[in-house]
Short mmCIF file of C-alpha atoms in Angstrom, two decimals:
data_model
loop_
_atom_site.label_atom_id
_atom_site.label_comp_id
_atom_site.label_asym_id
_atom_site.label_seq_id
_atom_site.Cartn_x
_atom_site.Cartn_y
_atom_site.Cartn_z
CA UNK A 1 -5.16 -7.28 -12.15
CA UNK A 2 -1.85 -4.70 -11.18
CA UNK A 3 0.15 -6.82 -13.31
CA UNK A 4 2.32 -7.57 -10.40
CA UNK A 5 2.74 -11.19 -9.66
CA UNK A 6 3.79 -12.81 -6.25
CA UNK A 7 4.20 -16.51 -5.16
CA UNK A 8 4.00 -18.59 -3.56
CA UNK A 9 -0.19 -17.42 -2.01
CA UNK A 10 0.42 -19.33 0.59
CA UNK A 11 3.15 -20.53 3.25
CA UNK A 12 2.87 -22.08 6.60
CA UNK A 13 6.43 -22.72 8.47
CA UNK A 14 7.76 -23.29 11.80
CA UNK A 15 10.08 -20.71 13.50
CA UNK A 16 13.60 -20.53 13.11
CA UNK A 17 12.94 -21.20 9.23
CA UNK A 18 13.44 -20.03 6.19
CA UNK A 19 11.68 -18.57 3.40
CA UNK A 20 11.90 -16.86 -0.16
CA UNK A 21 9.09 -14.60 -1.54
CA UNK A 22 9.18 -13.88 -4.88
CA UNK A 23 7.56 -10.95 -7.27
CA UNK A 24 7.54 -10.03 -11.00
CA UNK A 25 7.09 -6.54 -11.42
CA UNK A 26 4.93 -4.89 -14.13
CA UNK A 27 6.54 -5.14 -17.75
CA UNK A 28 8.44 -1.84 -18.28
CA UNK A 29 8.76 -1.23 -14.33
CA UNK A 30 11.85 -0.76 -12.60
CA UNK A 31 11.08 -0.30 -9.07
CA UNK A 32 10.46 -2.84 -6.19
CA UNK A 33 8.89 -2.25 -2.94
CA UNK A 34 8.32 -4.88 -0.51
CA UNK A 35 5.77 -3.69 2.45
CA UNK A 36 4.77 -6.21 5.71
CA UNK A 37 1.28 -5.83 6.33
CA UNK A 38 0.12 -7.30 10.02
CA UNK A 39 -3.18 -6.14 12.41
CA UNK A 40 -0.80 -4.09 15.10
CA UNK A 41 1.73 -2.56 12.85
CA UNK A 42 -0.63 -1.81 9.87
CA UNK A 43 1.73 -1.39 6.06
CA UNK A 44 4.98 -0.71 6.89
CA UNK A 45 7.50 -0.46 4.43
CA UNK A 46 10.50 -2.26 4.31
CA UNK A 47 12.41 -2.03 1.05
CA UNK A 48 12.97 -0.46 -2.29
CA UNK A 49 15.16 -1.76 -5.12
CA UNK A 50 15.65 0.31 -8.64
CA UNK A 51 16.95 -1.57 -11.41
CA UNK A 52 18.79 -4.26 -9.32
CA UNK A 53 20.13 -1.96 -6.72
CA UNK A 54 19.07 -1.51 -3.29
CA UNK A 55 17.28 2.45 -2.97
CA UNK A 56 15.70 2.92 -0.03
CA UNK A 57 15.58 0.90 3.19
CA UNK A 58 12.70 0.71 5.71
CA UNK A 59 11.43 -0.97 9.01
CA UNK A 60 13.44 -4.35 8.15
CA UNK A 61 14.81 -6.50 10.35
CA UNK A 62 18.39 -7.72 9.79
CA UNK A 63 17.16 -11.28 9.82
CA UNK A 64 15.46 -10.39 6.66
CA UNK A 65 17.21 -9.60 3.31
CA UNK A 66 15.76 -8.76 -0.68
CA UNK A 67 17.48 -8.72 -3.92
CA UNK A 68 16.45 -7.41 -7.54
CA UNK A 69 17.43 -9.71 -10.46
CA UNK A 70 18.82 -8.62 -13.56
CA UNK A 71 15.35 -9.54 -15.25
CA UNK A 72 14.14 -7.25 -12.55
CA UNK A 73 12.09 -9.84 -10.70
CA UNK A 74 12.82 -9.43 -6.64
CA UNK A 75 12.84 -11.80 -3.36
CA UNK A 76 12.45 -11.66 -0.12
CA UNK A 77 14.26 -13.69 1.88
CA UNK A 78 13.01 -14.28 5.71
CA UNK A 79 14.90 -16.58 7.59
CA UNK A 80 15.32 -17.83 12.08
CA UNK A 81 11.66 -17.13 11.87
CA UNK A 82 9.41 -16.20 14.67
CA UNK A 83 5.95 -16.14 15.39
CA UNK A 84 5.57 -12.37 15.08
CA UNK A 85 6.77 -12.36 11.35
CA UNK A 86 3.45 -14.16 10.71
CA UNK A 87 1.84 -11.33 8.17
CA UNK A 88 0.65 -10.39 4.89
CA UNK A 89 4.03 -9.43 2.56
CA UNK A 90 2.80 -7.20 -0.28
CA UNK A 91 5.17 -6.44 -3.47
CA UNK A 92 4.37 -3.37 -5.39
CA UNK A 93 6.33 -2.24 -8.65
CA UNK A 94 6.25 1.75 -9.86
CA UNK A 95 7.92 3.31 -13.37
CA UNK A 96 8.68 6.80 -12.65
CA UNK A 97 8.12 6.49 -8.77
CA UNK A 98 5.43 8.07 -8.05
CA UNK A 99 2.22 5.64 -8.88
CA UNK A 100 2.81 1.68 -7.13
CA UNK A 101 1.17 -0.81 -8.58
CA UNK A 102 0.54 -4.11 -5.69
CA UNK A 103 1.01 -7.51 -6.21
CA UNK A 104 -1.97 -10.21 -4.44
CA UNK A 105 0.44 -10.72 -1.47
CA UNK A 106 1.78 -13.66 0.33
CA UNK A 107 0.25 -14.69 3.34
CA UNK A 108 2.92 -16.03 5.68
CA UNK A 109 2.08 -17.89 9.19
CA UNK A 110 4.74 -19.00 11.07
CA UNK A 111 3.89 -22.31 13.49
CA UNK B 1 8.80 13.36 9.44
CA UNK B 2 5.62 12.53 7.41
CA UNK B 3 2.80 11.29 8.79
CA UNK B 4 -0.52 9.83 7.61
CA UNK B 5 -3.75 9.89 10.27
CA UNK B 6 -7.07 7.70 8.95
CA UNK B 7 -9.01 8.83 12.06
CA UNK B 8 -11.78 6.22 11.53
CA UNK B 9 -10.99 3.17 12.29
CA UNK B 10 -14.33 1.56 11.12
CA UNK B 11 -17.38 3.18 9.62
CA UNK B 12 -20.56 1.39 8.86
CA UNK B 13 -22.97 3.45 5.84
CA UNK B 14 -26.23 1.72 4.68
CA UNK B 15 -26.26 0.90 0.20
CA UNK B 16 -26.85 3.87 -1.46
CA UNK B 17 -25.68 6.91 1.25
CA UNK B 18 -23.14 9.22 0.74
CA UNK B 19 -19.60 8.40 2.13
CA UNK B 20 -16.79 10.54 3.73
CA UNK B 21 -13.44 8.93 4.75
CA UNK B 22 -11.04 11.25 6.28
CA UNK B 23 -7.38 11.44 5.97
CA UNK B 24 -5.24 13.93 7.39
CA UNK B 25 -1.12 14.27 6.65
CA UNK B 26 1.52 16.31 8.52
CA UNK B 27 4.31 17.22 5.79
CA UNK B 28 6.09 20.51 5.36
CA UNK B 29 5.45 20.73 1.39
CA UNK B 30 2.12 19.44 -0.77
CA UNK B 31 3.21 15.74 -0.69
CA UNK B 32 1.84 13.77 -3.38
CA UNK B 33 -1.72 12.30 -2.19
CA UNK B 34 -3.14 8.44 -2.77
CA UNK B 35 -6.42 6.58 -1.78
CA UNK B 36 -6.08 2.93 -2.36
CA UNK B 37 -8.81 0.47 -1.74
CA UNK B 38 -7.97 -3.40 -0.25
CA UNK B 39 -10.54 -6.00 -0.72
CA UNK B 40 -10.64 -8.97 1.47
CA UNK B 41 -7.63 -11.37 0.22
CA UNK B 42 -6.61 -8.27 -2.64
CA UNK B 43 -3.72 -6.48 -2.61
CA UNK B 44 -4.04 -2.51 -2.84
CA UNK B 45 -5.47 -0.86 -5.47
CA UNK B 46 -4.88 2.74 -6.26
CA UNK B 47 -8.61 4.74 -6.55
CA UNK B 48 -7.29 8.31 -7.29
CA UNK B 49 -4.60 10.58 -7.19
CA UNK B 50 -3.30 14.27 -6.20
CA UNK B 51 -0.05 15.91 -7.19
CA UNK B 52 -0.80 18.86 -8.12
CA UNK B 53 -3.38 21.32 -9.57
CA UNK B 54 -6.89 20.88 -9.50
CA UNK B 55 -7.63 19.97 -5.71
CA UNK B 56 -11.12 18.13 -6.51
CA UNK B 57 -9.64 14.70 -8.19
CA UNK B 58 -11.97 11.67 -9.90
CA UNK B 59 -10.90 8.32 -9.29
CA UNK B 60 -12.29 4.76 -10.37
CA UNK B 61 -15.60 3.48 -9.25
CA UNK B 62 -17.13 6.55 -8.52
CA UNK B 63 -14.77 8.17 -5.84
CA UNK B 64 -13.79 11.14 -5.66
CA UNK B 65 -11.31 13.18 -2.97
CA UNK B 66 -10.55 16.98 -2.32
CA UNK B 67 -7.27 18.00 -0.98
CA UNK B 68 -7.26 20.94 1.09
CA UNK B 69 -4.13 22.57 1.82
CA UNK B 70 -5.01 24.53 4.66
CA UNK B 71 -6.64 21.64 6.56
CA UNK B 72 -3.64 19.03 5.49
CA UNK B 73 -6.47 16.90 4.39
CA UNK B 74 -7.29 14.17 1.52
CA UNK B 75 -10.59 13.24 2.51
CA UNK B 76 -12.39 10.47 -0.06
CA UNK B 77 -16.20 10.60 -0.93
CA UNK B 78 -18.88 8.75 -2.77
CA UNK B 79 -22.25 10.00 -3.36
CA UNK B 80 -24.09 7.05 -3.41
CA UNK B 81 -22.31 3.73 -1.94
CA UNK B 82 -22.63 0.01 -2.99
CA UNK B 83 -22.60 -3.62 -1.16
CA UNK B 84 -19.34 -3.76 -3.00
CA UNK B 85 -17.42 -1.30 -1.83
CA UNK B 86 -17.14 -3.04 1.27
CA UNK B 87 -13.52 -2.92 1.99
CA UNK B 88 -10.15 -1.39 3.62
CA UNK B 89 -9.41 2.20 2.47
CA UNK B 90 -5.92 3.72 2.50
CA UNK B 91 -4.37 7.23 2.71
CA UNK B 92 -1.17 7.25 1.63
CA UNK B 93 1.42 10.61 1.55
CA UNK B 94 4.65 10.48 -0.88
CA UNK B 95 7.61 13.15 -0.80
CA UNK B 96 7.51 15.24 -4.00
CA UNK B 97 10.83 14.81 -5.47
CA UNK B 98 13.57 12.25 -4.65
CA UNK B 99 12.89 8.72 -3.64
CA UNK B 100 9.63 8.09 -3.04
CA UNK B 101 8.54 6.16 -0.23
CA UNK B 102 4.81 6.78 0.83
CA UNK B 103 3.59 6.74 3.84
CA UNK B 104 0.59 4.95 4.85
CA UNK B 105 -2.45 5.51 7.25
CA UNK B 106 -3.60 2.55 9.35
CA UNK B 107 -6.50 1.96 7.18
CA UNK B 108 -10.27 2.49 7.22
CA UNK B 109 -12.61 -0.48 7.21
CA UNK B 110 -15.84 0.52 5.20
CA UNK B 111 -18.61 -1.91 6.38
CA UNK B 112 -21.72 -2.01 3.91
CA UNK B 113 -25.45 -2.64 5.30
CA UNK B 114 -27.84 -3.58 2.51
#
């Protein structure tokens, strides 16, 4: 166990939808990561947030958004969803930066 | 840019050989250096670490990898490998300094015969 919580496990929806992921970093951590994890594209990374504010920014579409609470939980917000955003979304949490920790992932399928 | 190469896509060992997974990295500088392991329906977990001195580095559950500078390589071993190591196996390359962002490979699927 990373310490790193995500939910929901699970979510089935039909395109053009939206969703919300959510993760609880480790206690003490300040960093966020979200990463999509799919068969063709392999882990990409799509963003980083530090102690509620957005660091780095990777491979994410515009259609896609996050956000770092002040109790430094994130989401991920998906929304006009398509078939191709059907993937694994992993959540990872770090202290100093260099060392991520990974949540259990939500599995997203898109009908 | 930095970039990660697992050149094994799949590689099949019988319980109880030795194991080599290879990683290779293009970067300018000694990046920092991850292996991470992914178990069917797991998230990542890190095995071992390199950012600096001794290049032979001991992870959990037996693993070890050696980083050698002059090959740009990370490459993970186990001397003697069991039915439940069975799983995905990540490189990963991070930027020394600054934000860091690694860089994954595309992942190494270790398949286990008893």
């Amino acid at each position: 166990d990373s310490g790193v919580t995500q939910t929901p496990k699970h979510l089935i929806t039909a395109t053009g939808q939206r969703v919300t992921l959510r993760c609880s970093p480790r206690s003490g951590d300040l960093s966020v990561y979200w990463y999509q994890q799919s068969l063709d594209q392999g882990l990409q990374f799509l963003i980083q947030y530090y102690n509620g504010e957005e660091r780095a920014k990777g491979n994410i579409l515009e259609r896609f958004s996050a956000q770092q609470f002040p109790d430094l939980h994130s989401e991920l917000n998906l929304s006009s969803l398509e078939l191709g955003d059907s993937a694994l979304y992993f959540c990872a949490s770090s202290r100093q930066g260099e060392e991520q920790f990974f949540g259990p992932g939500t599995r997203l399928t898109v009908l | 840019a930095q970039s990660v190469t697992q050149p094994d896509i799949h590689i099949t060992v019988s319980e109880g050989a030795s194991l080599e997974l290879r990683c290779n990295y293009s970067y300018g500088a000694t990046p920092y250096l991850f292996w991470y392991v992914q178990s069917p329906g797991q998230g990542l977990q890190l095995l071992l670490k390199y950012f600096s001195g001794d290049t032979l580095v001991q992870g959990i559950k037996g693993f070890e990898a050696e980083f050698k500078r002059s090959q740009s390589s990370f490459n993970l071993r186990k001397p003697s490998v069991h039915w439940s190591d069975a799983a995905e196996y990540f490189c990963a390359v991070g930027l020394t300094g600054g934000s860091y962002i690694p860089t994954f490979g595309r992942g190494t699927s270790l398949i286990v015969h008893p």
